[in-house]
Short mmCIF file of C-alpha atoms in Angstrom, two decimals:
data_model
loop_
_atom_site.label_atom_id
_atom_site.label_comp_id
_atom_site.label_asym_id
_atom_site.label_seq_id
_atom_site.Cartn_x
_atom_site.Cartn_y
_atom_site.Cartn_z
CA MET A 1346 77.37 9.11 10.73
CA ALA A 1347 76.57 5.44 10.20
CA ARG A 1348 72.93 4.38 10.35
CA SER A 1349 71.79 2.28 13.29
CA PRO A 1350 70.69 -1.28 12.52
CA LEU A 1351 68.26 -1.19 15.47
CA ARG A 1352 64.55 -1.04 14.67
CA SER A 1353 63.80 1.39 17.51
CA GLN A 1354 66.34 3.86 16.19
CA GLN A 1355 64.91 3.60 12.70
CA ARG A 1356 61.41 4.34 13.99
CA VAL A 1357 62.62 7.43 15.85
CA SER A 1358 64.46 8.78 12.83
CA SER A 1359 61.55 8.05 10.49
CA HIS A 1360 59.40 10.55 12.38
CA SER A 1361 62.11 13.13 12.98
CA ASP A 1362 61.00 15.19 10.01
CA ASN A 1363 57.48 15.57 11.46
CA THR A 1364 55.93 14.34 8.23
CA ALA A 1365 53.76 11.92 10.19
CA SER A 1366 52.81 11.46 13.81
CA PRO A 1367 52.37 8.09 15.50
CA ALA A 1368 48.85 6.99 16.38
CA PRO A 1369 47.91 7.89 19.96
CA LEU A 1370 47.82 5.04 22.43
CA ARG A 1371 44.47 4.09 23.91
CA ALA A 1372 44.21 5.21 27.50
CA VAL A 1373 44.21 2.45 30.08
CA ARG A 1374 41.18 2.59 32.37
CA ALA A 1375 42.12 3.82 35.82
CA VAL A 1376 41.07 1.32 38.50
CA LYS A 1377 39.92 3.04 41.69
CA GLY A 1378 37.43 0.53 43.08
CA GLY A 1379 35.21 -2.47 42.43
CA GLU A 1380 33.17 -0.72 39.73
CA ASP A 1381 36.25 0.37 37.79
CA ALA A 1382 37.77 -3.09 38.19
CA ARG A 1383 34.66 -4.69 36.69
CA LEU A 1384 34.66 -2.29 33.74
CA ALA A 1385 38.35 -3.04 33.21
CA LEU A 1386 37.60 -6.76 33.15
CA ILE A 1387 34.86 -6.19 30.55
CA ASP A 1388 37.45 -4.38 28.41
CA GLU A 1389 39.78 -7.34 28.88
CA LEU A 1390 37.04 -9.76 27.86
CA GLU A 1391 36.33 -7.79 24.68
CA LEU A 1392 40.02 -7.75 23.74
CA HIS A 1393 40.30 -11.47 24.51
CA LEU A 1394 37.31 -12.36 22.32
CA SER A 1395 38.55 -10.08 19.54
CA THR A 1396 41.90 -11.86 19.38
CA THR A 1397 40.89 -15.51 19.83
CA THR A 1398 38.72 -18.04 18.04
CA ASN A 1399 35.62 -19.94 19.08
CA LYS A 1400 35.32 -23.69 19.56
CA HIS A 1401 35.07 -24.11 15.78
CA GLY A 1402 38.36 -22.31 15.23
CA ARG A 1403 36.72 -19.22 13.73
CA PRO A 1404 36.96 -15.58 14.83
CA TYR A 1405 34.15 -14.34 17.02
CA GLN A 1406 31.63 -12.21 15.16
CA ARG A 1407 31.08 -8.66 16.43
CA ARG A 1408 27.45 -9.44 17.30
CA THR A 1409 28.60 -12.38 19.43
CA ILE A 1410 31.17 -10.25 21.24
CA ASN A 1411 28.56 -7.56 21.89
CA ALA A 1412 26.15 -10.16 23.27
CA TYR A 1413 28.80 -11.49 25.68
CA LYS A 1414 29.67 -7.93 26.73
CA TYR A 1415 26.00 -7.10 27.27
CA ALA A 1416 25.62 -9.98 29.72
CA ALA A 1417 28.70 -8.86 31.64
CA VAL A 1418 27.47 -5.25 31.71
CA GLN A 1419 24.10 -6.39 33.08
CA LEU A 1420 25.86 -8.22 35.91
CA HIS A 1421 28.02 -5.16 36.52
CA HIS A 1422 24.98 -2.86 36.80
CA TRP A 1423 23.25 -5.27 39.16
CA MET A 1424 26.32 -5.49 41.40
CA THR A 1425 26.54 -1.69 41.41
CA ALA A 1426 22.87 -1.32 42.35
CA LYS A 1427 23.19 -3.95 45.08
CA LYS A 1428 26.47 -2.35 46.25
CA THR A 1429 28.20 -5.70 45.92
CA PRO A 1430 31.90 -5.16 46.69
CA GLY A 1431 34.79 -6.34 44.56
CA ASP A 1432 35.18 -7.18 40.91
CA PHE A 1433 33.89 -10.19 39.00
CA THR A 1434 36.38 -12.51 40.70
CA SER A 1435 34.40 -12.02 43.92
CA VAL A 1436 31.27 -13.51 42.28
CA ASP A 1437 30.46 -17.02 43.43
CA THR A 1438 27.63 -19.41 42.61
CA ALA A 1439 25.27 -17.96 45.21
CA THR A 1440 25.80 -14.43 43.86
CA LEU A 1441 25.10 -15.56 40.30
CA ASN A 1442 21.94 -17.34 41.41
CA ARG A 1443 20.66 -14.12 42.99
CA PHE A 1444 21.51 -12.17 39.83
CA PHE A 1445 19.73 -14.63 37.53
CA ARG A 1446 16.67 -14.67 39.78
CA TRP A 1447 16.56 -10.84 39.68
CA TYR A 1448 16.97 -10.82 35.89
CA TYR A 1449 14.20 -13.38 35.50
CA GLN A 1450 11.79 -11.38 37.66
CA GLU A 1451 12.64 -8.03 36.05
CA HIS A 1452 12.91 -9.04 32.40
CA ASP A 1453 11.23 -12.38 31.72
CA VAL A 1454 8.14 -12.16 33.90
CA PRO A 1455 6.80 -8.79 32.64
CA LYS A 1456 7.23 -9.86 28.99
CA SER A 1457 5.81 -13.35 29.33
CA GLN A 1458 2.59 -14.38 27.67
CA ASP A 1459 0.80 -15.34 30.87
CA GLY A 1460 2.42 -12.84 33.25
CA LYS A 1461 4.14 -15.63 35.17
CA GLY A 1462 7.41 -15.75 33.27
CA GLY A 1463 9.37 -18.44 31.51
CA TYR A 1464 8.36 -17.72 27.93
CA THR A 1465 10.77 -15.11 26.64
CA GLY A 1466 13.97 -17.00 27.44
CA GLY A 1467 15.91 -13.81 28.21
CA THR A 1468 17.43 -15.23 31.39
CA ASN A 1469 18.57 -18.34 29.55
CA THR A 1470 20.28 -16.15 26.93
CA VAL A 1471 22.06 -14.00 29.50
CA GLN A 1472 23.08 -17.09 31.43
CA ARG A 1473 24.62 -18.67 28.32
CA ASN A 1474 26.35 -15.46 27.26
CA LEU A 1475 27.80 -14.79 30.70
CA ARG A 1476 29.64 -18.11 30.54
CA ALA A 1477 32.31 -16.44 28.35
CA LEU A 1478 33.24 -14.01 31.15
CA PHE A 1479 33.69 -16.71 33.78
CA SER A 1480 35.58 -18.98 31.39
CA TYR A 1481 37.98 -16.09 30.84
CA LEU A 1482 38.31 -15.42 34.57
CA ALA A 1483 39.02 -19.11 35.21
CA GLU A 1484 41.71 -19.13 32.53
CA GLU A 1485 43.41 -15.82 33.35
CA TYR A 1486 42.79 -15.40 37.09
CA ASP A 1487 42.29 -19.00 38.31
CA HIS A 1488 38.84 -17.96 39.52
CA PRO A 1489 36.61 -20.97 40.33
CA ASN A 1490 34.10 -21.19 37.52
CA PRO A 1491 30.52 -21.08 38.91
CA TYR A 1492 29.29 -22.78 35.73
CA GLN A 1493 31.02 -25.96 36.84
CA ASP A 1494 29.11 -25.93 40.12
CA ARG A 1495 26.01 -28.14 40.25
CA LYS A 1496 24.39 -25.64 42.60
CA LEU A 1497 24.12 -23.07 39.80
CA GLN A 1498 20.44 -22.75 38.95
CA ARG A 1499 19.89 -23.33 35.22
CA TYR A 1500 17.16 -21.51 33.31
CA ALA A 1501 15.80 -23.55 30.44
CA THR A 1502 15.13 -22.24 26.97
CA PRO A 1503 11.46 -21.49 26.24
CA PRO A 1504 9.52 -23.88 24.01
CA LEU A 1505 9.76 -23.04 20.34
CA GLY A 1506 6.88 -20.97 19.11
CA LYS A 1507 4.69 -22.08 16.26
CA PRO A 1508 6.13 -21.18 12.84
CA LYS A 1509 4.37 -18.38 10.99
CA THR A 1510 4.14 -19.17 7.30
CA LEU A 1511 3.02 -16.13 5.31
CA SER A 1512 0.02 -16.34 3.01
CA THR A 1513 0.44 -16.12 -0.75
CA ASP A 1514 -1.82 -13.07 -0.83
CA PHE A 1515 0.29 -11.28 1.76
CA VAL A 1516 3.56 -11.84 -0.13
CA ALA A 1517 1.92 -10.76 -3.39
CA ASP A 1518 0.51 -7.60 -1.77
CA MET A 1519 3.90 -6.74 -0.25
CA LEU A 1520 5.57 -7.03 -3.65
CA LYS A 1521 2.78 -5.00 -5.23
CA ALA A 1522 3.22 -2.26 -2.62
CA THR A 1523 6.87 -1.92 -3.66
CA GLY A 1524 6.00 -1.45 -7.31
CA ASN A 1525 5.75 -5.12 -8.29
CA GLY A 1526 8.99 -4.85 -10.24
CA SER A 1527 7.70 -2.24 -12.67
CA PRO A 1528 10.48 -0.54 -14.69
CA ARG A 1529 8.63 2.74 -14.19
CA VAL A 1530 9.48 2.68 -10.48
CA ARG A 1531 12.99 4.09 -10.27
CA ASP A 1532 13.47 5.72 -6.87
CA PHE A 1533 16.30 4.11 -4.90
CA GLN A 1534 14.41 3.05 -1.77
CA THR A 1535 11.43 1.41 -3.49
CA VAL A 1536 13.59 -0.46 -6.02
CA ARG A 1537 15.94 -1.60 -3.24
CA ASP A 1538 13.14 -2.69 -0.93
CA HIS A 1539 11.40 -4.63 -3.70
CA ALA A 1540 14.65 -6.47 -4.45
CA ILE A 1541 15.15 -7.22 -0.74
CA LEU A 1542 11.64 -8.66 -0.41
CA ARG A 1543 12.27 -10.77 -3.51
CA VAL A 1544 15.50 -12.13 -2.03
CA LEU A 1545 13.72 -12.88 1.25
CA THR A 1546 11.33 -15.14 -0.69
CA GLU A 1547 14.40 -17.20 -1.65
CA GLY A 1548 14.74 -18.40 1.97
CA LEU A 1549 17.73 -16.37 3.16
CA ARG A 1550 18.13 -15.56 6.83
CA SER A 1551 18.46 -11.91 7.81
CA ASP A 1552 22.21 -12.10 8.44
CA GLU A 1553 22.78 -13.96 5.19
CA LEU A 1554 20.88 -11.33 3.23
CA LEU A 1555 22.59 -8.40 4.96
CA ASN A 1556 26.06 -9.89 4.44
CA LEU A 1557 25.68 -10.19 0.68
CA ARG A 1558 28.28 -8.46 -1.49
CA VAL A 1559 27.85 -7.38 -5.09
CA GLN A 1560 30.25 -10.11 -6.23
CA ASP A 1561 28.05 -12.78 -4.62
CA LEU A 1562 25.49 -12.34 -7.40
CA ASP A 1563 25.64 -14.42 -10.57
CA LEU A 1564 22.58 -13.10 -12.35
CA ALA A 1565 23.58 -14.65 -15.67
CA ARG A 1566 23.07 -18.07 -14.09
CA GLY A 1567 20.19 -16.97 -11.88
CA THR A 1568 21.99 -17.68 -8.59
CA LEU A 1569 23.68 -16.01 -5.67
CA ALA A 1570 26.25 -17.34 -3.21
CA VAL A 1571 25.70 -17.34 0.56
CA LEU A 1572 28.41 -18.01 3.10
CA PRO A 1573 27.65 -19.52 6.50
CA ILE A 1574 27.17 -16.63 8.93
CA LYS A 1575 30.25 -17.48 10.99
CA MET A 1576 32.55 -18.29 8.07
CA ASP A 1577 35.12 -15.99 6.51
CA ARG A 1578 34.69 -15.00 2.89
CA ASN A 1579 37.45 -17.36 1.73
CA SER A 1580 35.48 -20.36 2.95
CA LEU A 1581 34.71 -23.14 0.49
CA ASP A 1582 31.51 -24.00 2.36
CA GLY A 1583 29.31 -21.40 0.68
CA ARG A 1584 25.88 -22.33 -0.66
CA VAL A 1585 24.44 -21.60 -4.09
CA ILE A 1586 20.91 -20.20 -3.94
CA PRO A 1587 18.76 -20.57 -7.07
CA LEU A 1588 16.71 -17.46 -7.82
CA GLN A 1589 13.31 -16.99 -9.35
CA PRO A 1590 13.35 -15.11 -12.70
CA LYS A 1591 11.53 -12.13 -11.14
CA THR A 1592 14.14 -12.00 -8.35
CA VAL A 1593 16.88 -11.82 -10.98
CA LYS A 1594 15.09 -8.91 -12.66
CA ALA A 1595 14.58 -7.13 -9.34
CA LEU A 1596 18.27 -7.46 -8.48
CA SER A 1597 19.30 -6.27 -11.93
CA ARG A 1598 17.18 -3.14 -11.55
CA TYR A 1599 18.51 -2.54 -8.05
CA LEU A 1600 22.13 -2.78 -9.27
CA ARG A 1601 21.27 -0.12 -11.83
CA VAL A 1602 19.94 2.37 -9.26
CA ARG A 1603 22.71 1.39 -6.81
CA THR A 1604 25.20 3.11 -9.10
CA THR A 1605 23.58 6.45 -8.17
CA HIS A 1606 24.52 5.97 -4.50
CA LYS A 1607 27.57 7.99 -3.44
CA LEU A 1608 29.09 4.90 -1.77
CA ALA A 1609 28.54 2.57 -4.72
CA GLU A 1610 32.21 2.68 -5.78
CA ARG A 1611 33.61 2.67 -2.25
CA THR A 1612 32.03 -0.49 -0.87
CA ASP A 1613 30.99 -3.87 -2.21
CA TRP A 1614 28.16 -4.36 0.33
CA LEU A 1615 25.07 -5.12 -1.75
CA TRP A 1616 22.42 -3.31 0.27
CA LEU A 1617 23.13 0.37 0.85
CA GLY A 1618 21.17 2.78 3.04
CA THR A 1619 18.79 5.49 1.89
CA ARG A 1620 19.88 9.13 1.61
CA ASN A 1621 23.39 7.96 0.66
CA ARG A 1622 23.99 6.34 4.04
CA SER A 1623 26.16 3.27 4.56
CA ARG A 1624 25.13 -0.38 4.43
CA LEU A 1625 21.76 -1.63 5.62
CA LEU A 1626 21.73 -3.27 9.07
CA TYR A 1627 19.26 -5.57 10.81
CA ALA A 1628 17.26 -2.78 12.45
CA GLY A 1629 16.74 -1.21 9.03
CA LEU A 1630 15.70 -4.53 7.51
CA HIS A 1631 13.24 -5.12 10.36
CA ARG A 1632 11.69 -1.68 9.91
CA LEU A 1633 11.57 -2.19 6.15
CA VAL A 1634 9.50 -5.38 6.42
CA LYS A 1635 7.16 -3.84 8.99
CA LYS A 1636 6.71 -0.70 6.90
CA TRP A 1637 5.70 -2.48 3.70
CA ALA A 1638 3.44 -4.88 5.57
CA GLU A 1639 1.56 -1.88 6.92
CA GLU A 1640 1.57 -0.20 3.50
CA ALA A 1641 -0.02 -3.35 2.07
CA GLY A 1642 -2.80 -3.18 4.68
CA TYR A 1643 -1.63 -5.90 7.10
CA ASP A 1644 -0.78 -6.07 10.79
CA PRO A 1645 2.99 -5.44 10.91
CA SER A 1646 3.34 -7.18 14.29
CA ALA A 1647 2.52 -10.53 12.68
CA VAL A 1648 5.47 -10.55 10.29
CA SER A 1649 9.27 -10.52 10.58
CA PRO A 1650 12.10 -11.12 8.10
CA HIS A 1651 12.43 -14.71 9.37
CA SER A 1652 8.80 -15.44 8.47
CA PHE A 1653 9.91 -15.62 4.84
CA CYS A 1654 12.18 -18.59 5.65
CA HIS A 1655 9.21 -20.68 6.78
CA THR A 1656 7.23 -19.52 3.75
CA TRP A 1657 10.04 -20.54 1.39
CA ALA A 1658 10.23 -24.00 2.97
CA ASP A 1659 6.46 -24.49 2.67
CA ASP A 1660 6.51 -23.35 -0.97
CA LEU A 1661 9.16 -25.90 -1.93
CA LYS A 1662 7.62 -28.73 0.07
CA ALA A 1663 4.19 -28.08 -1.44
CA ALA A 1664 5.74 -28.02 -4.92
CA GLY A 1665 7.18 -31.49 -4.36
CA VAL A 1666 10.86 -30.52 -4.07
CA SER A 1667 12.70 -33.30 -2.27
CA GLY A 1668 13.79 -32.86 1.32
CA GLU A 1669 17.37 -33.58 0.25
CA HIS A 1670 17.35 -30.66 -2.18
CA ILE A 1671 15.76 -28.32 0.37
CA MET A 1672 18.36 -29.22 2.99
CA THR A 1673 21.19 -28.70 0.51
CA ILE A 1674 19.99 -25.25 -0.56
CA ARG A 1675 19.27 -24.18 2.99
CA GLY A 1676 22.48 -25.63 4.42
CA TRP A 1677 20.74 -27.79 7.00
CA LYS A 1678 22.58 -30.80 8.41
CA SER A 1679 19.73 -32.21 10.48
CA PRO A 1680 16.34 -33.43 9.20
CA ALA A 1681 14.88 -31.84 12.32
CA MET A 1682 15.27 -28.45 10.64
CA LEU A 1683 13.42 -29.73 7.60
CA ARG A 1684 10.51 -30.74 9.84
CA ARG A 1685 10.65 -27.47 11.80
CA TYR A 1686 10.38 -25.02 8.89
CA GLY A 1687 6.88 -24.69 7.52
CA ALA A 1688 5.63 -27.11 10.19
CA ASP A 1689 2.43 -25.11 10.70
CA MET A 1690 1.40 -26.06 7.14
CA ALA A 1691 2.32 -29.75 7.37
CA THR A 1692 -1.30 -30.95 7.66
CA THR A 1693 -2.40 -28.81 4.72
CA ARG A 1694 0.42 -30.14 2.53
CA ALA A 1695 -0.37 -33.74 3.49
CA VAL A 1696 -4.08 -33.38 2.75
CA ASP A 1697 -3.42 -31.64 -0.59
CA ALA A 1698 -0.90 -34.31 -1.60
CA VAL A 1699 -3.28 -37.21 -0.88
CA GLN A 1700 -6.32 -35.52 -2.44
CA GLY A 1701 -4.22 -34.76 -5.51
CA LEU A 1702 -4.07 -38.48 -6.20
CA GLY A 1703 -7.80 -38.52 -6.94
CA ASP A 1704 -9.63 -41.87 -6.88
CA ARG A 1705 -7.25 -44.66 -6.04
CA TYR A 1706 -9.78 -47.48 -6.52
#
């Protein structure tokens, strides 16, 4: 019997020997009412974002997709609690205004510094993230986009808080608490955490640090490569980060103990979890910094991984490194960022610089 040239026939015959079974299809959500219809639209939004690119022509990051989904889920829960009929295409400007007012009163006001609201910016974040849902509905369902209506009440972003530059003593005590780079300290967690704190002093953002791969390190030259957070790994726009000699040593020692991890040969993620768990994520990094701050005898609530970015900027500015060099290493395009980071120490740096001149006359 002659073989069929049709692809469908070939697929059927390829599985006729039962050597492999096709992957099961994902069940389609059954739509029985407004609540199910909204959940189905959230699934559609996730699929849409997972298969398209953003305004810069780059794939959406999973964290971005989750943030957009979270905003849609919050609106869904509110509509369910209020027994609002219909799916998201029944939401108009007035409905969105009521939702945002509720979110502001329930989430922003209790967390605000003065008990009156407006400081946390949570409503502004949800409002921005929910735009993706209604842009999708406008494109796929011709639903009038409430975000193009001037009657939509806009919630402003909160004023930027004052930067928190860490003291030299605090950084030194944190490093000392993690063994201070001693070769006698060899347990995986302490060696890893010391290396992470060292890399944080090089000015990396949390996502940049967590996205490092083993191949991003060039310890022979004392550098590592960082890709922009929303770039793919084939991008040519990566930045070269110069490392302090002690950071190079800390990374070298960590790579040595990393080989004892059961996933060391299976993944190229640089930072692996304790007890042979998979890669380190932001929650773990956040807990790590808080833990060692407390171990060193400091208030953990006053420090976060991002505090090290401001500290790095202040260190380089105080050392006389040019703003051009700092912007290049950090990847900043605007001088406003140069002024923002380490701004709480600007007066101290200015006074020290002028007094360092001594007598001028």
